[in-house]
Tab-separated table of N, CA and C in Angstrom:
chain	number	residue	atom	x	y	z
W	1	UNK	N	218.516	308.839	104.769
W	1	UNK	CA	217.753	308.139	103.617
W	1	UNK	C	216.377	307.944	104.030
W	2	UNK	N	215.908	308.846	103.350
W	2	UNK	CA	213.914	308.537	103.402
W	2	UNK	C	213.469	307.236	102.950
W	3	UNK	N	212.171	306.723	103.392
W	3	UNK	CA	211.616	306.491	103.102
W	3	UNK	C	211.448	305.218	101.822
W	4	UNK	N	211.110	306.568	100.968
W	4	UNK	CA	210.906	305.814	99.476
W	4	UNK	C	212.438	305.531	98.916
W	5	UNK	N	213.968	306.728	99.442
W	5	UNK	CA	215.111	306.132	99.023
W	5	UNK	C	214.694	304.517	99.561
W	6	UNK	N	214.345	304.187	100.503
W	6	UNK	CA	214.674	302.787	100.926
W	6	UNK	C	213.477	302.241	100.261
W	7	UNK	N	212.671	301.504	100.279
W	7	UNK	CA	211.703	300.862	99.336
W	7	UNK	C	212.242	300.510	97.559
W	8	UNK	N	212.608	301.755	97.284
W	8	UNK	CA	213.557	301.544	96.426
W	8	UNK	C	214.607	301.695	96.005
W	9	UNK	N	215.343	300.939	96.466
W	9	UNK	CA	216.873	300.431	97.190
W	9	UNK	C	215.759	298.597	96.937
W	10	UNK	N	215.342	298.648	98.034
W	10	UNK	CA	215.139	297.182	97.894
W	10	UNK	C	214.583	296.445	96.761
W	11	UNK	N	213.638	297.414	96.174
W	11	UNK	CA	213.025	296.949	94.874
W	11	UNK	C	214.495	297.268	93.976
W	12	UNK	N	215.270	297.680	94.011
W	12	UNK	CA	216.460	297.151	92.796
W	12	UNK	C	217.346	295.916	93.576
W	13	UNK	N	216.663	295.904	94.655
W	13	UNK	CA	218.189	294.508	95.018
W	13	UNK	C	216.854	293.174	95.025
W	14	UNK	N	216.345	293.850	95.229
W	14	UNK	CA	214.896	292.374	94.542
W	14	UNK	C	215.240	292.595	93.092
W	15	UNK	N	215.097	292.662	92.291
W	15	UNK	CA	214.852	292.846	91.086
W	15	UNK	C	216.460	291.958	90.832
W	16	UNK	N	217.848	292.496	91.392
W	16	UNK	CA	219.005	291.731	90.662
W	16	UNK	C	218.956	289.910	91.511
W	17	UNK	N	218.124	289.456	92.823
W	17	UNK	CA	218.104	288.797	93.421
W	17	UNK	C	217.553	288.346	92.888
W	18	UNK	N	216.539	288.263	91.363
W	18	UNK	CA	215.466	287.368	90.684
W	18	UNK	C	216.107	287.434	89.585
W	19	UNK	N	217.548	288.072	89.111
W	19	UNK	CA	218.282	287.857	87.681
W	19	UNK	C	219.740	287.216	87.998
W	20	UNK	N	219.774	286.925	89.743
W	20	UNK	CA	220.913	286.060	90.488
W	20	UNK	C	219.632	284.913	89.974
W	21	UNK	N	218.508	284.472	90.488
W	21	UNK	CA	217.708	283.202	90.926
W	21	UNK	C	217.558	282.550	88.835
W	22	UNK	N	217.685	283.672	88.516
W	22	UNK	CA	216.965	283.075	86.513
W	22	UNK	C	218.281	282.350	86.101
W	23	UNK	N	219.373	283.263	86.218
W	23	UNK	CA	220.517	282.644	85.594
W	23	UNK	C	221.442	281.006	86.424
W	24	UNK	N	221.020	281.675	87.579
W	24	UNK	CA	221.037	280.143	88.913
W	24	UNK	C	220.088	278.830	87.972
W	25	UNK	N	218.881	278.885	88.015
W	25	UNK	CA	217.933	278.197	87.392
W	25	UNK	C	219.045	277.253	86.801
W	26	UNK	N	219.605	277.897	85.709
W	26	UNK	CA	219.752	277.007	84.262
W	26	UNK	C	220.927	276.905	84.663
W	27	UNK	N	222.033	277.095	85.143
W	27	UNK	CA	222.927	276.313	86.079
W	27	UNK	C	222.711	275.395	86.897
W	28	UNK	N	221.448	275.185	87.649
W	28	UNK	CA	220.941	273.683	87.997
W	28	UNK	C	220.186	272.676	87.260
W	29	UNK	N	219.333	273.850	86.952
W	29	UNK	CA	218.478	273.062	85.880
W	29	UNK	C	219.686	271.616	84.872
W	30	UNK	N	220.782	272.763	84.337
W	30	UNK	CA	221.009	272.265	82.784
W	30	UNK	C	223.200	271.578	83.283
W	31	UNK	N	223.282	271.712	84.061
W	31	UNK	CA	224.449	271.035	84.783
W	31	UNK	C	225.248	271.009	85.447
W	32	UNK	N	224.383	271.447	86.488
W	32	UNK	CA	224.867	270.590	88.194
W	32	UNK	C	224.579	268.951	88.335
W	33	UNK	N	225.348	267.781	88.851
W	33	UNK	CA	224.909	267.149	88.570
W	33	UNK	C	224.969	266.436	90.083
W	34	UNK	N	223.566	265.569	89.468
W	34	UNK	CA	222.994	264.779	91.277
W	34	UNK	C	223.026	263.318	91.794
W	35	UNK	N	223.057	262.975	92.452
W	35	UNK	CA	222.694	261.837	92.709
W	35	UNK	C	221.216	261.932	93.651
W	36	UNK	N	220.703	260.377	92.759
W	36	UNK	CA	219.352	259.828	92.435
W	36	UNK	C	219.731	258.918	93.564
W	37	UNK	N	219.327	258.481	94.382
W	37	UNK	CA	219.303	257.251	95.457
W	37	UNK	C	218.477	256.608	95.109
W	38	UNK	N	218.441	255.265	94.722
W	38	UNK	CA	218.275	253.992	94.169
W	38	UNK	C	217.444	252.741	95.114
W	39	UNK	N	218.483	252.657	96.252
W	39	UNK	CA	217.968	252.070	97.376
W	39	UNK	C	217.532	252.015	98.514
W	40	UNK	N	217.144	251.987	99.521
W	40	UNK	CA	217.486	252.232	100.798
W	40	UNK	C	218.348	251.322	101.937
W	41	UNK	N	218.192	250.005	102.601
W	41	UNK	CA	218.009	249.044	103.516
W	41	UNK	C	218.967	249.224	104.747
W	42	UNK	N	218.071	248.883	105.738
W	42	UNK	CA	217.678	248.668	107.180
W	42	UNK	C	218.981	248.529	107.629
W	43	UNK	N	219.631	247.454	108.149
W	43	UNK	CA	219.500	246.489	109.225
W	43	UNK	C	219.972	247.055	110.319
W	44	UNK	N	219.528	246.644	111.664
W	44	UNK	CA	219.097	247.142	112.384
W	44	UNK	C	219.342	248.338	113.377
W	45	UNK	N	220.687	249.372	113.511
W	45	UNK	CA	220.053	250.970	113.488
W	45	UNK	C	220.998	251.251	111.694
W	46	UNK	N	221.913	250.563	111.010
W	46	UNK	CA	222.692	250.915	110.359
W	46	UNK	C	221.651	251.006	109.223
W	47	UNK	N	221.612	252.048	108.306
W	47	UNK	CA	221.425	252.248	107.243
W	47	UNK	C	222.127	252.631	106.271
W	48	UNK	N	221.807	251.563	105.584
W	48	UNK	CA	222.873	251.988	103.819
W	48	UNK	C	222.112	252.096	102.751
W	49	UNK	N	222.154	253.303	102.495
W	49	UNK	CA	222.306	253.960	100.762
W	49	UNK	C	222.946	253.449	99.755
W	50	UNK	N	222.095	253.506	98.354
W	50	UNK	CA	222.916	253.314	97.184
W	50	UNK	C	222.435	254.322	96.554
W	51	UNK	N	223.026	254.421	95.714
W	51	UNK	CA	222.166	256.111	95.017
W	51	UNK	C	223.191	255.844	93.202
W	52	UNK	N	222.558	256.310	92.155
W	52	UNK	CA	222.555	256.007	91.191
W	52	UNK	C	223.706	257.418	90.964
W	53	UNK	N	225.023	256.804	89.282
W	53	UNK	CA	225.881	257.755	89.012
W	53	UNK	C	225.291	259.390	89.107
W	54	UNK	N	226.103	260.396	89.850
W	54	UNK	CA	225.884	261.559	89.479
W	54	UNK	C	225.159	261.929	88.271
W	55	UNK	N	223.767	262.010	87.742
W	55	UNK	CA	223.376	263.418	86.435
W	55	UNK	C	222.518	263.871	86.917
W	56	UNK	N	223.066	265.133	85.841
W	56	UNK	CA	222.183	266.496	86.311
W	56	UNK	C	220.805	265.971	85.854
W	57	UNK	N	220.040	267.500	85.581
W	57	UNK	CA	218.058	267.188	85.457
W	57	UNK	C	218.330	267.358	84.256
W	58	UNK	N	219.142	267.793	83.667
W	58	UNK	CA	218.794	267.672	81.858
W	58	UNK	C	219.583	266.330	80.903
W	59	UNK	N	220.533	265.729	81.994
W	59	UNK	CA	220.234	263.914	81.572
W	59	UNK	C	219.668	262.884	81.811
W	60	UNK	N	219.530	263.177	82.792
W	60	UNK	CA	217.847	262.621	83.955
W	60	UNK	C	216.390	262.537	83.294
W	61	UNK	N	216.812	263.818	82.418
W	61	UNK	CA	214.910	263.898	81.613
W	61	UNK	C	215.018	263.559	79.871
W	62	UNK	N	215.998	263.466	80.033
W	62	UNK	CA	216.191	262.853	77.838
W	62	UNK	C	216.617	261.531	78.562
W	63	UNK	N	217.040	261.298	79.922
W	63	UNK	CA	216.906	258.902	79.748
W	63	UNK	C	216.081	258.773	79.953
W	64	UNK	N	214.632	259.306	80.717
W	64	UNK	CA	213.251	258.619	80.475
W	64	UNK	C	212.630	259.233	79.114
W	65	UNK	N	211.849	257.628	79.460
W	65	UNK	CA	210.691	257.125	78.083
W	65	UNK	C	209.600	258.700	78.343
W	66	UNK	N	209.242	258.872	79.061
W	66	UNK	CA	207.918	259.557	79.234
W	66	UNK	C	208.385	260.982	78.787
W	67	UNK	N	209.059	261.308	78.408
W	67	UNK	CA	209.497	263.294	78.235
W	67	UNK	C	209.924	262.818	76.806
W	68	UNK	N	208.928	263.711	75.912
W	68	UNK	CA	208.241	263.882	75.287
W	68	UNK	C	209.893	264.640	74.730
W	69	UNK	N	209.703	263.958	72.357
W	69	UNK	CA	210.438	264.688	71.649
W	69	UNK	C	211.375	265.892	71.670
W	70	UNK	N	209.750	266.464	71.883
W	70	UNK	CA	209.732	268.214	71.827
W	70	UNK	C	210.501	268.869	72.581
W	71	UNK	N	210.111	268.317	73.562
W	71	UNK	CA	210.691	268.439	74.923
W	71	UNK	C	211.838	268.389	75.336
W	72	UNK	N	212.664	267.458	74.501
W	72	UNK	CA	213.570	266.952	74.976
W	72	UNK	C	214.878	267.659	73.331
W	73	UNK	N	214.051	268.683	72.558
W	73	UNK	CA	214.446	268.928	71.309
W	73	UNK	C	214.686	270.333	72.485
W	74	UNK	N	214.009	271.243	73.100
W	74	UNK	CA	213.663	272.307	73.442
W	74	UNK	C	214.960	272.415	74.423
W	75	UNK	N	215.843	271.797	74.834
W	75	UNK	CA	216.521	271.288	76.047
W	75	UNK	C	217.727	271.425	76.039
W	76	UNK	N	217.938	270.326	74.554
W	76	UNK	CA	218.704	270.637	73.715
W	76	UNK	C	219.177	271.635	72.796
W	77	UNK	N	218.555	272.595	72.607
W	77	UNK	CA	219.087	273.417	72.070
W	77	UNK	C	219.324	274.535	72.686
W	78	UNK	N	218.693	274.202	74.124
W	78	UNK	CA	218.667	275.591	75.419
W	78	UNK	C	220.370	275.002	76.145
W	79	UNK	N	221.142	273.389	75.645
W	79	UNK	CA	222.070	272.916	76.319
W	79	UNK	C	223.639	273.569	75.196
W	80	UNK	N	222.530	273.627	74.833
W	80	UNK	CA	223.892	273.828	73.707
W	80	UNK	C	223.940	275.567	73.398
W	81	UNK	N	223.114	276.038	73.593
W	81	UNK	CA	223.643	277.420	73.988
W	81	UNK	C	224.355	277.860	75.729
W	82	UNK	N	224.505	277.827	76.510
W	82	UNK	CA	225.095	277.108	77.823
W	82	UNK	C	226.095	277.553	78.029
W	83	UNK	N	226.983	277.705	78.460
W	83	UNK	CA	228.920	278.158	78.778
W	83	UNK	C	228.478	278.461	80.386
W	84	UNK	N	229.585	277.229	80.339
W	84	UNK	CA	229.262	276.915	82.354
W	84	UNK	C	230.130	278.049	82.838
W	85	UNK	N	231.167	277.600	82.356
W	85	UNK	CA	232.663	279.333	82.557
W	85	UNK	C	231.222	280.374	82.216
W	86	UNK	N	231.098	280.541	82.216
W	86	UNK	CA	230.648	282.177	81.900
W	86	UNK	C	229.266	282.506	82.824
W	87	UNK	N	228.043	281.022	83.029
W	87	UNK	CA	226.915	280.990	83.872
W	87	UNK	C	227.911	282.100	85.247
W	88	UNK	N	228.416	280.445	85.627
W	88	UNK	CA	229.402	280.676	86.974
W	88	UNK	C	230.294	281.939	87.121
W	89	UNK	N	230.911	282.545	86.442
W	89	UNK	CA	231.028	284.192	86.210
W	89	UNK	C	230.342	284.994	86.904
W	90	UNK	N	228.913	284.818	85.231
W	90	UNK	CA	227.510	285.730	85.796
W	90	UNK	C	227.438	285.835	87.085
W	91	UNK	N	227.086	284.379	87.568
W	91	UNK	CA	226.422	284.607	88.824
W	91	UNK	C	227.641	284.799	89.537
W	92	UNK	N	228.347	285.182	90.347
W	92	UNK	CA	229.803	285.808	91.310
W	92	UNK	C	229.436	287.039	90.887
W	93	UNK	N	229.168	287.246	89.403
W	93	UNK	CA	228.969	288.900	89.361
W	93	UNK	C	227.830	289.382	89.695
W	94	UNK	N	227.118	288.902	89.591
W	94	UNK	CA	225.648	289.464	89.700
W	94	UNK	C	225.793	289.725	91.173
W	95	UNK	N	226.172	288.576	92.031
W	95	UNK	CA	226.251	288.567	93.894
W	95	UNK	C	226.689	289.198	94.099
W	96	UNK	N	228.196	289.829	93.505
W	96	UNK	CA	229.344	290.692	94.161
W	96	UNK	C	228.674	292.448	93.471
W	97	UNK	N	227.878	292.793	92.640
W	97	UNK	CA	226.631	294.064	92.801
W	97	UNK	C	225.803	293.846	93.448
W	98	UNK	N	225.022	292.890	93.661
W	98	UNK	CA	224.137	292.325	94.856
W	98	UNK	C	224.655	292.885	96.305
W	99	UNK	N	226.179	292.557	96.427
W	99	UNK	CA	226.231	292.304	98.001
W	99	UNK	C	226.852	294.591	98.011
W	100	UNK	N	227.591	294.615	96.822
W	100	UNK	CA	228.214	296.556	96.387
W	100	UNK	C	226.558	297.206	96.944
W	101	UNK	N	225.442	296.748	96.544
W	101	UNK	CA	224.552	297.228	96.275
W	101	UNK	C	223.975	297.155	98.567
W	102	UNK	N	224.589	296.742	99.043
W	102	UNK	CA	223.969	295.951	100.160
W	102	UNK	C	224.661	297.493	101.560
W	103	UNK	N	225.996	296.713	100.549
W	103	UNK	CA	226.339	297.589	101.738
W	103	UNK	C	226.887	299.218	101.178
W	104	UNK	N	226.381	299.086	100.542
W	104	UNK	CA	226.506	300.985	100.402
W	104	UNK	C	225.162	301.244	100.920
W	105	UNK	N	224.398	301.343	101.596
W	105	UNK	CA	223.140	301.405	102.322
W	105	UNK	C	223.530	301.806	103.547
W	106	UNK	N	222.988	302.729	104.520
W	106	UNK	CA	223.530	303.385	105.536
W	106	UNK	C	223.200	302.368	106.496
W	107	UNK	N	224.059	302.635	107.030
W	107	UNK	CA	224.185	301.667	108.531
W	107	UNK	C	223.185	301.357	109.376
W	108	UNK	N	222.485	300.512	109.810
W	108	UNK	CA	220.948	300.394	110.800
W	108	UNK	C	221.730	301.489	111.849
W	109	UNK	N	220.874	302.213	112.456
W	109	UNK	CA	220.967	302.300	113.760
W	109	UNK	C	221.444	302.291	115.532
W	110	UNK	N	222.624	302.898	116.419
W	110	UNK	CA	223.221	302.110	117.114
W	110	UNK	C	222.137	301.980	117.709
W	111	UNK	N	221.889	301.007	119.054
W	111	UNK	CA	221.133	301.109	120.132
W	111	UNK	C	221.872	302.144	121.127
W	112	UNK	N	221.018	302.267	121.536
W	112	UNK	CA	221.234	303.250	123.042
W	112	UNK	C	222.327	302.571	124.010
W	113	UNK	N	223.295	303.892	124.661
W	113	UNK	CA	224.123	302.615	125.329
W	113	UNK	C	222.894	302.273	127.185
W	114	UNK	N	223.297	301.624	127.544
W	114	UNK	CA	222.329	300.928	128.613
W	114	UNK	C	223.043	301.098	130.198
W	115	UNK	N	222.242	301.837	130.761
W	115	UNK	CA	222.438	302.230	132.280
W	115	UNK	C	222.814	301.057	133.161
W	116	UNK	N	224.324	300.495	133.018
W	116	UNK	CA	224.080	299.395	133.832
W	116	UNK	C	223.699	299.863	135.003
W	117	UNK	N	223.850	300.645	135.474
W	117	UNK	CA	224.113	301.004	137.666
W	117	UNK	C	222.519	300.845	137.234
W	118	UNK	N	221.513	301.332	136.437
W	118	UNK	CA	220.391	301.454	136.427
W	118	UNK	C	219.588	299.266	137.129
W	119	UNK	N	219.855	298.041	136.355
W	119	UNK	CA	219.575	296.732	136.190
W	119	UNK	C	220.270	296.843	136.878
W	120	UNK	N	221.556	297.148	137.955
W	120	UNK	CA	221.846	296.414	139.041
W	120	UNK	C	221.142	295.806	140.182
W	121	UNK	N	221.180	294.645	141.202
W	121	UNK	CA	220.439	294.457	142.490
W	121	UNK	C	220.317	295.636	142.805
W	122	UNK	N	219.425	295.462	143.835
W	122	UNK	CA	218.755	297.164	145.260
W	122	UNK	C	220.795	297.145	146.095
W	123	UNK	N	221.097	295.286	146.879
W	123	UNK	CA	222.051	295.229	147.091
W	123	UNK	C	223.619	295.893	146.057
W	124	UNK	N	223.840	295.079	145.630
W	124	UNK	CA	224.638	295.997	144.747
W	124	UNK	C	224.486	297.539	144.689
W	125	UNK	N	223.356	298.012	144.334
W	125	UNK	CA	223.172	299.521	144.926
W	125	UNK	C	223.668	299.888	145.927
W	126	UNK	N	223.360	299.856	146.952
W	126	UNK	CA	223.234	300.006	148.792
W	126	UNK	C	225.094	300.012	148.287
W	127	UNK	N	225.906	298.700	148.603
W	127	UNK	CA	227.104	299.067	149.123
W	127	UNK	C	228.196	299.894	147.641
W	128	UNK	N	227.647	300.476	146.646
W	128	UNK	CA	228.380	301.298	146.086
W	128	UNK	C	227.715	302.316	146.607
W	129	UNK	N	226.731	302.975	146.832
W	129	UNK	CA	226.192	304.206	147.890
W	129	UNK	C	226.610	304.452	149.175
W	130	UNK	N	227.117	303.360	150.039
W	130	UNK	CA	227.935	303.366	151.085
W	130	UNK	C	229.227	303.330	151.378
W	131	UNK	N	230.193	302.743	149.949
W	131	UNK	CA	230.768	302.790	149.945
W	131	UNK	C	231.724	304.471	149.747
W	132	UNK	N	231.134	305.416	148.602
W	132	UNK	CA	230.845	306.388	148.331
W	132	UNK	C	230.278	307.604	149.980
W	133	UNK	N	229.736	307.103	150.365
W	133	UNK	CA	229.235	308.056	151.465
W	133	UNK	C	230.571	307.505	152.077
W	134	UNK	N	231.435	306.536	152.824
W	134	UNK	CA	232.292	306.678	153.520
W	134	UNK	C	233.373	308.285	152.734
W	135	UNK	N	233.610	307.038	151.891
W	135	UNK	CA	235.353	308.322	151.214
W	135	UNK	C	235.051	309.289	151.592
């Protein structure tokens, strides 16, 4: 595999990653619930945290009064088009394709075998030579 082929492969992998991130962004921002921290109290070394009920960012944006009606309408239309199961399957499918692309590349070159006798201490080498000489 030459340098040009590896650049093309890297670009293809990056395009697949961008596609995964785009789909995952919709999944995370519209469907995945998050806990919002309400309060945190300290009693000595112990910290107690209280959380609101888990809501998706889409649900939280609809609750806020500062969100404009136009934004809420756009988000609602987007939410109505989403299918959670299909999104999840699509993300898994794209991740599988990315994994196949990654595994289809040639493996990295193996490191050469290290000459361990060269790395031994001089005392050990002397003993090895002495044994060989005496035999």
